[in-house]
Coordinates of C-alpha atoms in Angstrom, one line a residue:
M1 CA -33.4 7.5 -6.2
S2 CA -36.5 9.6 -5.6
S3 CA -37.2 10.8 -2.1
T4 CA -39.4 13.4 -0.4
R5 CA -36.5 14.5 1.7
P6 CA -32.7 14.9 1.2
T7 CA -30.7 11.7 1.4
R8 CA -29.4 11.4 4.9
V9 CA -25.9 10.2 5.5
L10 CA -24.4 9.2 8.9
I11 CA -20.7 9.0 9.1
I12 CA -19.2 7.1 12.0
G13 CA -15.7 8.3 12.3
Y14 CA -12.8 6.5 13.9
V15 CA -11.5 10.0 14.6
W16 CA -12.7 13.5 13.8
P17 CA -11.2 14.4 10.4
E18 CA -8.0 16.4 10.3
P19 CA -7.3 17.1 6.7
R20 CA -4.2 19.1 7.4
S21 CA -2.7 16.3 9.6
S22 CA -3.2 13.1 7.6
A23 CA -4.2 11.8 4.2
A24 CA -7.0 9.8 5.8
G25 CA -8.5 13.0 7.1
G26 CA -8.1 14.7 3.7
H27 CA -9.7 11.7 2.0
M28 CA -12.7 11.8 4.3
M29 CA -13.2 15.5 3.6
Q30 CA -13.1 14.7 -0.2
I31 CA -15.8 12.1 0.3
I32 CA -17.9 14.5 2.3
E33 CA -17.5 17.2 -0.4
S34 CA -18.8 14.7 -3.0
F35 CA -21.9 14.1 -0.8
L36 CA -22.5 17.8 -0.2
Q37 CA -22.4 18.5 -3.9
C38 CA -25.4 16.2 -4.2
G39 CA -27.3 18.1 -1.5
W40 CA -27.1 15.1 0.9
Q41 CA -27.7 15.9 4.6
I42 CA -24.7 14.7 6.6
T43 CA -24.3 13.9 10.3
F44 CA -20.7 13.1 11.5
S45 CA -20.4 11.2 14.7
S46 CA -17.4 9.8 16.5
P47 CA -16.5 8.2 19.9
A48 CA -13.0 9.8 19.7
G49 CA -11.8 12.9 21.4
V50 CA -11.4 16.1 19.4
G51 CA -7.9 16.7 18.0
E52 CA -6.3 20.1 17.8
H53 CA -6.5 20.2 14.0
K54 CA -10.1 19.1 13.5
A55 CA -11.9 20.3 10.4
D56 CA -14.8 22.8 11.0
L57 CA -17.6 20.5 9.9
A58 CA -20.3 22.8 11.3
A59 CA -19.2 25.5 8.8
L60 CA -20.2 23.1 6.0
G61 CA -23.6 22.5 7.5
I62 CA -22.7 19.1 8.9
D63 CA -24.2 18.1 12.3
E64 CA -21.6 16.8 14.8
V65 CA -22.6 14.2 17.4
T66 CA -20.4 12.6 20.0
I67 CA -21.2 8.9 20.5
E68 CA -20.0 6.3 22.9
L69 CA -18.7 2.8 22.5
N70 CA -20.7 0.0 24.1
N71 CA -23.6 2.2 24.9
S72 CA -27.2 1.7 23.9
S73 CA -27.7 5.5 23.7
F74 CA -26.5 5.1 20.1
D75 CA -29.6 3.0 19.4
G76 CA -32.0 5.8 20.1
F77 CA -29.8 8.3 18.2
I78 CA -29.7 6.3 15.0
R79 CA -33.4 5.3 15.1
E80 CA -34.3 9.0 15.3
L81 CA -31.9 10.0 12.6
A82 CA -33.0 7.2 10.3
P83 CA -30.1 7.5 7.8
D84 CA -30.3 6.2 4.3
I85 CA -26.6 5.6 4.2
V86 CA -24.2 4.8 7.0
L87 CA -20.5 5.2 6.3
F88 CA -18.0 3.5 8.7
D89 CA -14.6 5.2 8.8
R90 CA -12.3 2.1 9.1
F91 CA -13.3 -1.4 9.9
M92 CA -13.2 -1.0 13.7
M93 CA -16.2 1.3 13.5
E94 CA -18.1 -1.3 11.5
E95 CA -17.2 -3.9 14.2
Q96 CA -18.4 -1.6 17.0
F97 CA -21.6 -0.2 15.5
G98 CA -22.5 -2.3 12.5
W99 CA -24.8 -4.6 14.4
R100 CA -26.6 -1.7 15.9
V101 CA -27.1 -0.1 12.5
E102 CA -28.4 -3.3 11.0
K103 CA -30.8 -3.8 13.9
H104 CA -32.3 -0.3 14.0
C105 CA -31.9 0.8 10.3
P106 CA -31.8 -2.4 8.3
N107 CA -32.5 -0.7 5.0
A108 CA -29.7 1.8 5.3
L109 CA -26.8 1.2 2.9
R110 CA -23.7 0.3 4.9
V111 CA -20.5 1.6 3.3
L112 CA -17.0 1.0 4.7
E113 CA -14.2 3.6 4.1
T114 CA -11.2 1.3 4.5
S115 CA -8.7 4.2 4.3
D116 CA -6.1 1.6 3.6
L117 CA -5.8 -2.1 4.4
Q118 CA -4.5 -2.0 7.9
S119 CA -3.8 -5.7 7.9
L120 CA -1.5 -5.3 4.9
R121 CA 0.3 -2.4 6.5
D122 CA 0.7 -4.5 9.7
A123 CA 2.0 -7.5 7.9
R124 CA 4.6 -5.4 6.1
Q125 CA 5.7 -3.8 9.4
Q126 CA 6.2 -7.3 10.9
Q127 CA 8.3 -8.2 7.8
L128 CA 10.4 -5.2 8.3
K129 CA 11.0 -5.9 12.0
A130 CA 12.0 -9.4 11.2
R131 CA 14.3 -8.2 8.4
L132 CA 16.1 -5.7 10.7
K133 CA 16.4 -8.2 13.5
H134 CA 18.1 -10.9 11.3
T135 CA 19.9 -8.6 8.9
P136 CA 20.4 -5.2 10.5
D137 CA 21.9 -3.7 7.3
Q138 CA 20.0 -0.5 6.9
D139 CA 20.7 0.0 3.2
D140 CA 19.2 -2.4 0.6
F141 CA 15.6 -3.5 1.0
S142 CA 14.9 -4.8 -2.5
S143 CA 14.0 -8.2 -1.1
L144 CA 11.4 -6.6 1.2
F145 CA 9.7 -4.7 -1.6
A146 CA 9.7 -7.7 -4.0
P147 CA 7.1 -10.2 -2.8
A148 CA 4.3 -11.2 -5.2
R149 CA 0.7 -10.8 -4.1
G150 CA 0.5 -14.5 -3.4
E151 CA 3.3 -14.3 -0.9
T152 CA 1.7 -11.2 0.7
F153 CA -1.5 -13.2 1.1
E154 CA 0.4 -16.0 2.9
Q155 CA 1.8 -13.4 5.3
M156 CA -1.6 -11.8 6.0
A157 CA -4.1 -14.7 5.9
G158 CA -3.4 -16.2 9.3
T159 CA -3.4 -12.9 11.2
D160 CA -6.3 -11.9 13.5
L161 CA -6.2 -8.4 12.0
A162 CA -6.7 -9.6 8.4
Q163 CA -9.5 -11.9 9.4
R164 CA -11.3 -9.1 11.3
E165 CA -10.7 -6.5 8.5
I166 CA -11.8 -8.7 5.6
A167 CA -14.8 -10.0 7.6
A168 CA -15.9 -6.3 7.9
I169 CA -15.4 -5.8 4.2
Y170 CA -17.7 -8.8 3.5
R171 CA -20.3 -7.5 6.0
S172 CA -20.5 -4.1 4.3
D173 CA -22.6 -3.4 1.2
L174 CA -19.9 -1.4 -0.4
N175 CA -16.2 -0.8 0.4
L176 CA -14.2 2.3 -0.7
M177 CA -10.7 1.2 -1.7
I178 CA -8.1 3.9 -2.1
S179 CA -5.5 1.6 -3.9
E180 CA -5.9 -0.5 -7.0
Y181 CA -3.2 -2.8 -5.7
E182 CA -5.4 -3.5 -2.6
I183 CA -8.4 -4.2 -4.9
E184 CA -6.4 -6.8 -6.8
L185 CA -5.1 -8.3 -3.6
L186 CA -8.6 -8.7 -2.2
T187 CA -10.2 -10.0 -5.4
E188 CA -7.4 -12.3 -6.6
Q189 CA -6.0 -13.6 -3.3
F190 CA -8.9 -13.2 -0.8
Q191 CA -11.6 -13.9 -3.3
V192 CA -13.7 -10.8 -2.3
P193 CA -16.4 -10.2 -5.0
K194 CA -15.7 -7.1 -7.1
A195 CA -19.3 -6.0 -6.5
L196 CA -18.3 -5.1 -2.9
L197 CA -15.4 -2.9 -3.9
H198 CA -15.2 0.6 -5.4
W199 CA -12.0 2.4 -6.3
C200 CA -12.0 5.8 -4.6
P201 CA -8.5 7.3 -4.5
L202 CA -7.4 10.7 -3.2
M203 CA -9.0 13.5 -5.1
V204 CA -7.9 17.0 -6.2
D205 CA -10.1 19.8 -7.4
S206 CA -7.8 20.9 -10.2
V207 CA -4.1 20.9 -11.2
P208 CA -2.3 24.3 -11.1
E209 CA -1.2 25.7 -14.4
T210 CA 2.0 27.1 -12.9
F211 CA 4.3 26.1 -10.1
V212 CA 7.1 27.8 -8.1
P213 CA 10.1 27.8 -10.5
Y214 CA 13.0 25.4 -9.9
D215 CA 15.5 28.2 -9.3
Q216 CA 13.3 29.8 -6.6
R217 CA 13.2 26.5 -4.6
Q218 CA 15.6 25.1 -2.1
H219 CA 16.0 22.2 0.4
F220 CA 14.6 18.7 0.7
L221 CA 11.3 18.1 2.5
S222 CA 9.7 15.2 4.3
I223 CA 6.2 15.5 5.8
G224 CA 3.8 13.2 7.6
N225 CA 1.8 12.6 10.8
F226 CA 4.2 11.2 13.4
R227 CA 1.5 9.1 14.9
H228 CA 1.5 7.0 11.7
A229 CA 4.1 4.3 12.2
P230 CA 5.4 4.2 8.5
N231 CA 6.2 7.9 8.7
W232 CA 8.2 7.6 11.8
D233 CA 10.1 4.7 10.4
S234 CA 10.9 6.6 7.3
V235 CA 12.3 9.5 9.3
L236 CA 14.6 7.1 11.2
W237 CA 15.8 5.6 7.9
M238 CA 16.5 9.1 6.5
K239 CA 18.4 10.1 9.7
T240 CA 20.6 7.0 10.0
S241 CA 21.2 6.0 6.4
I242 CA 19.9 8.3 3.6
W243 CA 20.5 11.8 4.7
P244 CA 24.2 11.2 5.5
L245 CA 24.7 10.0 1.9
I246 CA 23.0 13.1 0.5
R247 CA 25.1 15.4 2.7
Q248 CA 28.3 13.7 1.5
Q249 CA 27.4 14.8 -2.1
L250 CA 25.7 18.1 -1.1
P251 CA 27.4 19.3 2.1
G252 CA 25.2 22.4 2.4
A253 CA 21.9 20.5 1.9
Q254 CA 19.1 21.0 4.3
L255 CA 16.2 18.6 5.1
H256 CA 13.0 20.0 6.7
V257 CA 10.9 17.3 8.4
Y258 CA 7.3 18.4 9.2
G259 CA 4.7 16.3 11.0
A260 CA 1.7 16.6 13.2
Y261 CA 1.8 15.5 16.8
T262 CA 5.7 15.5 16.9
P263 CA 6.8 13.4 19.9
P264 CA 10.0 14.0 21.9
K265 CA 11.8 11.1 20.2
A266 CA 11.4 13.0 16.9
T267 CA 12.5 16.4 18.2
A268 CA 15.5 14.7 19.6
L269 CA 16.7 14.0 16.0
H270 CA 16.8 17.8 15.2
N271 CA 20.4 18.6 14.3
P272 CA 21.0 21.9 12.4
A273 CA 24.7 21.1 12.1
Q274 CA 23.8 18.1 10.0
G275 CA 21.2 20.0 8.1
F276 CA 18.5 17.8 9.7
H277 CA 15.6 20.0 10.9
V278 CA 12.5 18.7 12.7
L279 CA 10.0 21.5 12.4
N280 CA 6.8 20.1 13.9
W281 CA 3.4 20.7 12.2
A282 CA 3.2 22.8 9.0
E283 CA 0.5 25.4 9.2
D284 CA 0.2 25.3 5.4
A285 CA 1.6 22.0 4.1
L286 CA 1.1 22.9 0.4
A287 CA 3.1 26.2 0.9
V288 CA 6.1 24.5 2.4
M289 CA 5.9 21.7 -0.2
S290 CA 5.7 24.3 -3.0
N291 CA 8.9 25.9 -1.9
A292 CA 10.9 22.7 -1.5
R293 CA 12.9 21.3 -4.4
I294 CA 12.6 17.6 -3.6
C295 CA 10.1 15.6 -1.5
L296 CA 11.6 12.6 0.2
A297 CA 9.2 9.7 1.1
P298 CA 11.4 6.6 1.8
L299 CA 8.6 4.4 3.2
R300 CA 9.8 0.9 4.1
F301 CA 6.3 -0.3 4.9
G302 CA 2.7 0.9 4.6
A303 CA -0.5 0.5 2.6
G304 CA -3.0 2.6 0.7
I305 CA -1.7 5.5 -1.3
K306 CA 0.3 8.4 0.0
G307 CA -1.2 11.9 0.6
K308 CA 2.3 13.4 0.9
I309 CA 3.1 12.2 -2.6
A310 CA -0.2 13.5 -4.1
D311 CA 0.5 16.8 -2.4
A312 CA 4.0 16.9 -3.9
M313 CA 2.6 16.4 -7.4
L314 CA 0.0 19.0 -6.7
C315 CA 2.8 21.5 -5.8
G316 CA 5.0 20.5 -8.8
T317 CA 7.6 19.0 -6.4
P318 CA 9.4 15.8 -7.6
N319 CA 9.5 13.0 -5.1
V320 CA 11.9 10.2 -4.4
T321 CA 10.2 7.1 -2.8
T322 CA 10.2 3.3 -2.6
P323 CA 7.9 0.8 -4.3
V324 CA 5.7 0.9 -1.2
G325 CA 5.4 4.7 -1.5
A326 CA 4.5 4.5 -5.2
E327 CA 2.2 1.5 -4.9
G328 CA -1.2 1.9 -6.4
M329 CA -0.5 5.5 -7.4
H330 CA 0.6 5.6 -11.1
G331 CA -0.8 2.7 -13.0
D332 CA 1.1 2.5 -16.3
L333 CA 2.1 6.2 -16.3
P334 CA 5.6 7.4 -15.6
W335 CA 6.5 8.3 -12.0
A336 CA 6.8 11.9 -10.8
G337 CA 10.4 11.5 -9.6
A338 CA 12.2 8.3 -8.7
I339 CA 11.3 4.9 -7.1
E340 CA 14.3 3.2 -5.5
Q341 CA 14.9 0.3 -3.0
S342 CA 18.1 1.2 -1.1
A343 CA 19.4 4.1 0.9
G344 CA 22.2 4.6 -1.6
A345 CA 20.0 4.6 -4.7
I346 CA 17.5 6.9 -3.0
A347 CA 20.2 9.4 -2.1
A348 CA 21.8 9.3 -5.5
R349 CA 18.5 9.9 -7.3
A350 CA 17.5 12.7 -4.9
V351 CA 20.8 14.5 -5.5
E352 CA 20.4 14.0 -9.3
L353 CA 16.9 15.5 -9.3
Y354 CA 18.0 18.3 -7.0
Q355 CA 20.8 19.4 -9.3
N356 CA 19.4 18.6 -12.8
P357 CA 16.8 21.1 -13.9
Q358 CA 15.9 19.1 -17.0
A359 CA 15.2 15.9 -15.1
W360 CA 13.4 17.9 -12.4
H361 CA 11.0 19.5 -14.9
Q362 CA 10.3 16.2 -16.6
A363 CA 9.4 14.7 -13.2
Q364 CA 7.2 17.7 -12.5
Q365 CA 5.3 17.1 -15.8
H366 CA 4.8 13.5 -15.0
G367 CA 3.1 14.5 -11.7
R368 CA 0.8 16.9 -13.6
T369 CA -0.2 14.1 -16.0
L370 CA -0.8 11.7 -13.1
L371 CA -3.1 14.0 -11.3
T372 CA -5.0 14.9 -14.4
E373 CA -5.4 11.2 -15.5
R374 CA -6.1 9.6 -12.1
Y375 CA -7.1 11.9 -9.3
L376 CA -9.6 14.6 -10.3
Q377 CA -12.5 15.1 -8.0
A378 CA -14.7 15.9 -11.0
T379 CA -14.2 12.3 -12.1
H380 CA -14.2 10.3 -8.8
G381 CA -16.8 12.3 -6.8
P382 CA -19.7 11.6 -9.3
A383 CA -18.5 8.0 -9.8
L384 CA -18.7 7.4 -6.1
V385 CA -22.2 8.9 -5.8
Q386 CA -23.4 6.9 -8.8
R387 CA -22.1 3.6 -7.4
I388 CA -23.8 4.3 -4.0
E389 CA -27.1 5.1 -5.7
A390 CA -26.8 1.9 -7.8
C391 CA -26.4 -0.2 -4.7
R392 CA -29.3 1.5 -3.0
A393 CA -31.5 0.9 -6.0
H394 CA -30.9 -2.8 -5.9
L395 CA -30.0 -3.3 -2.3
E396 CA -32.0 -6.5 -1.6
Q397 CA -30.5 -8.3 -4.6
H398 CA -27.1 -6.9 -3.9
R399 CA -27.2 -8.4 -0.4
R400 CA -28.6 -11.7 -1.6
N401 CA -25.6 -12.0 -3.9
N402 CA -23.3 -11.6 -0.9
F403 CA -24.2 -14.7 1.1
T404 CA -20.8 -14.8 2.8
G405 CA -21.5 -11.3 4.2
A406 CA -24.9 -12.3 5.4
M407 CA -23.5 -15.3 7.2
L408 CA -20.7 -13.3 8.8
R409 CA -23.2 -10.7 10.0
H410 CA -25.4 -13.4 11.5
H411 CA -22.6 -14.9 13.6
Q412 CA -20.2 -12.0 14.2
H413 CA -22.9 -9.5 15.1
K414 CA -24.4 -11.8 17.7
S415 CA -21.1 -12.2 19.5
T416 CA -20.3 -8.5 19.2
Q417 CA -23.8 -7.6 20.4
Y418 CA -23.5 -9.8 23.5
M419 CA -20.0 -8.5 24.3
S420 CA -21.0 -4.9 23.9
Q421 CA -24.1 -5.4 26.1
W422 CA -21.9 -7.2 28.7
I423 CA -19.5 -4.3 28.8
E424 CA -22.3 -1.8 29.1
A425 CA -23.9 -3.7 31.9
K426 CA -20.5 -4.0 33.6
N427 CA -19.9 -0.2 33.3
R428 CA -23.2 0.5 34.9
T429 CA -22.2 -1.5 38.0
V430 CA -18.8 0.2 38.4

């Protein structure tokens, strides 16, 4: 799209990106890199506080601006910036700032980075809680992993979170979806038009030609931000059910559990005598992953696709996970390890891969193939930019075709606007 100045992008972040702490932070930086490669001018803004592992955006030539919720100072900021594209990081930012963007920059393309479907993750978490309450058996969760998309829709559709999230998807011009499963759920069950969705998975620059050899590796590894509820649940399941079974078969086995923002409840699980080591944040996650022999990712609920598993494949480390962990990641290609549904099966496959070099190398090769076929930045970065430019070139028609979104913006933005203005007025009187 021809222009006398570089394309201006405003990103409104739910948090400041921390690519070494979470997959969401890593994915945001991959999107940013795709924009920078086009010469686009980026401003990153957020109402959140700065975390200790924040990416150095200024070093990339990105302007950083702190914004406030429910404050009209944002109006002057965005009018002066006059962005061509506004990217909302997760639906809550679209709820908060979408009406202000539309009011002051109506011609800016509004893009929502969903990260993952939070309403799907929440519905699955509620399922797990109900399952554990009524059947506290910690081992076999095959029934939990089995529901068809229609059943998942029934569990989600009546929730406030799903209605808010999918309304934000309709209100946006384009939505970046990290998981093909979630695209199918939205289009087939929620009837969201495909024209509003774009598959944008995790991306890797390249796939290493060589990995740390099998016989130079040791130990099991689990990694993930402890603030992310599925990660904490998986650590508990490992501690209580899976790890004891592995230690029965491999008495000298060691599990290293890494995670950003480790809370006291996690460090309390540290028990060297059991080979269970809680080691806080990994300064170099890829280094520790490359030296581990097996990555354990026994996720009982969640959504999106899993950065820890992509990292494992990038390091040539076979993983053992659940159907939730593998969801949306491998299409019709073989898995880079094992997918199991019970503590016993997860432990058995983990031990088998740990001890069997032939099976281990085959899983490693499957990971290399998956990354090459599905996750290269050279494929997905240009495809993302091309899709954005196509929407910009036909924005008026694109919006006209999305009448439901226009209707939702008309009604929801009015109520959000009035609530925000009421909060701002209230704050001034305090």
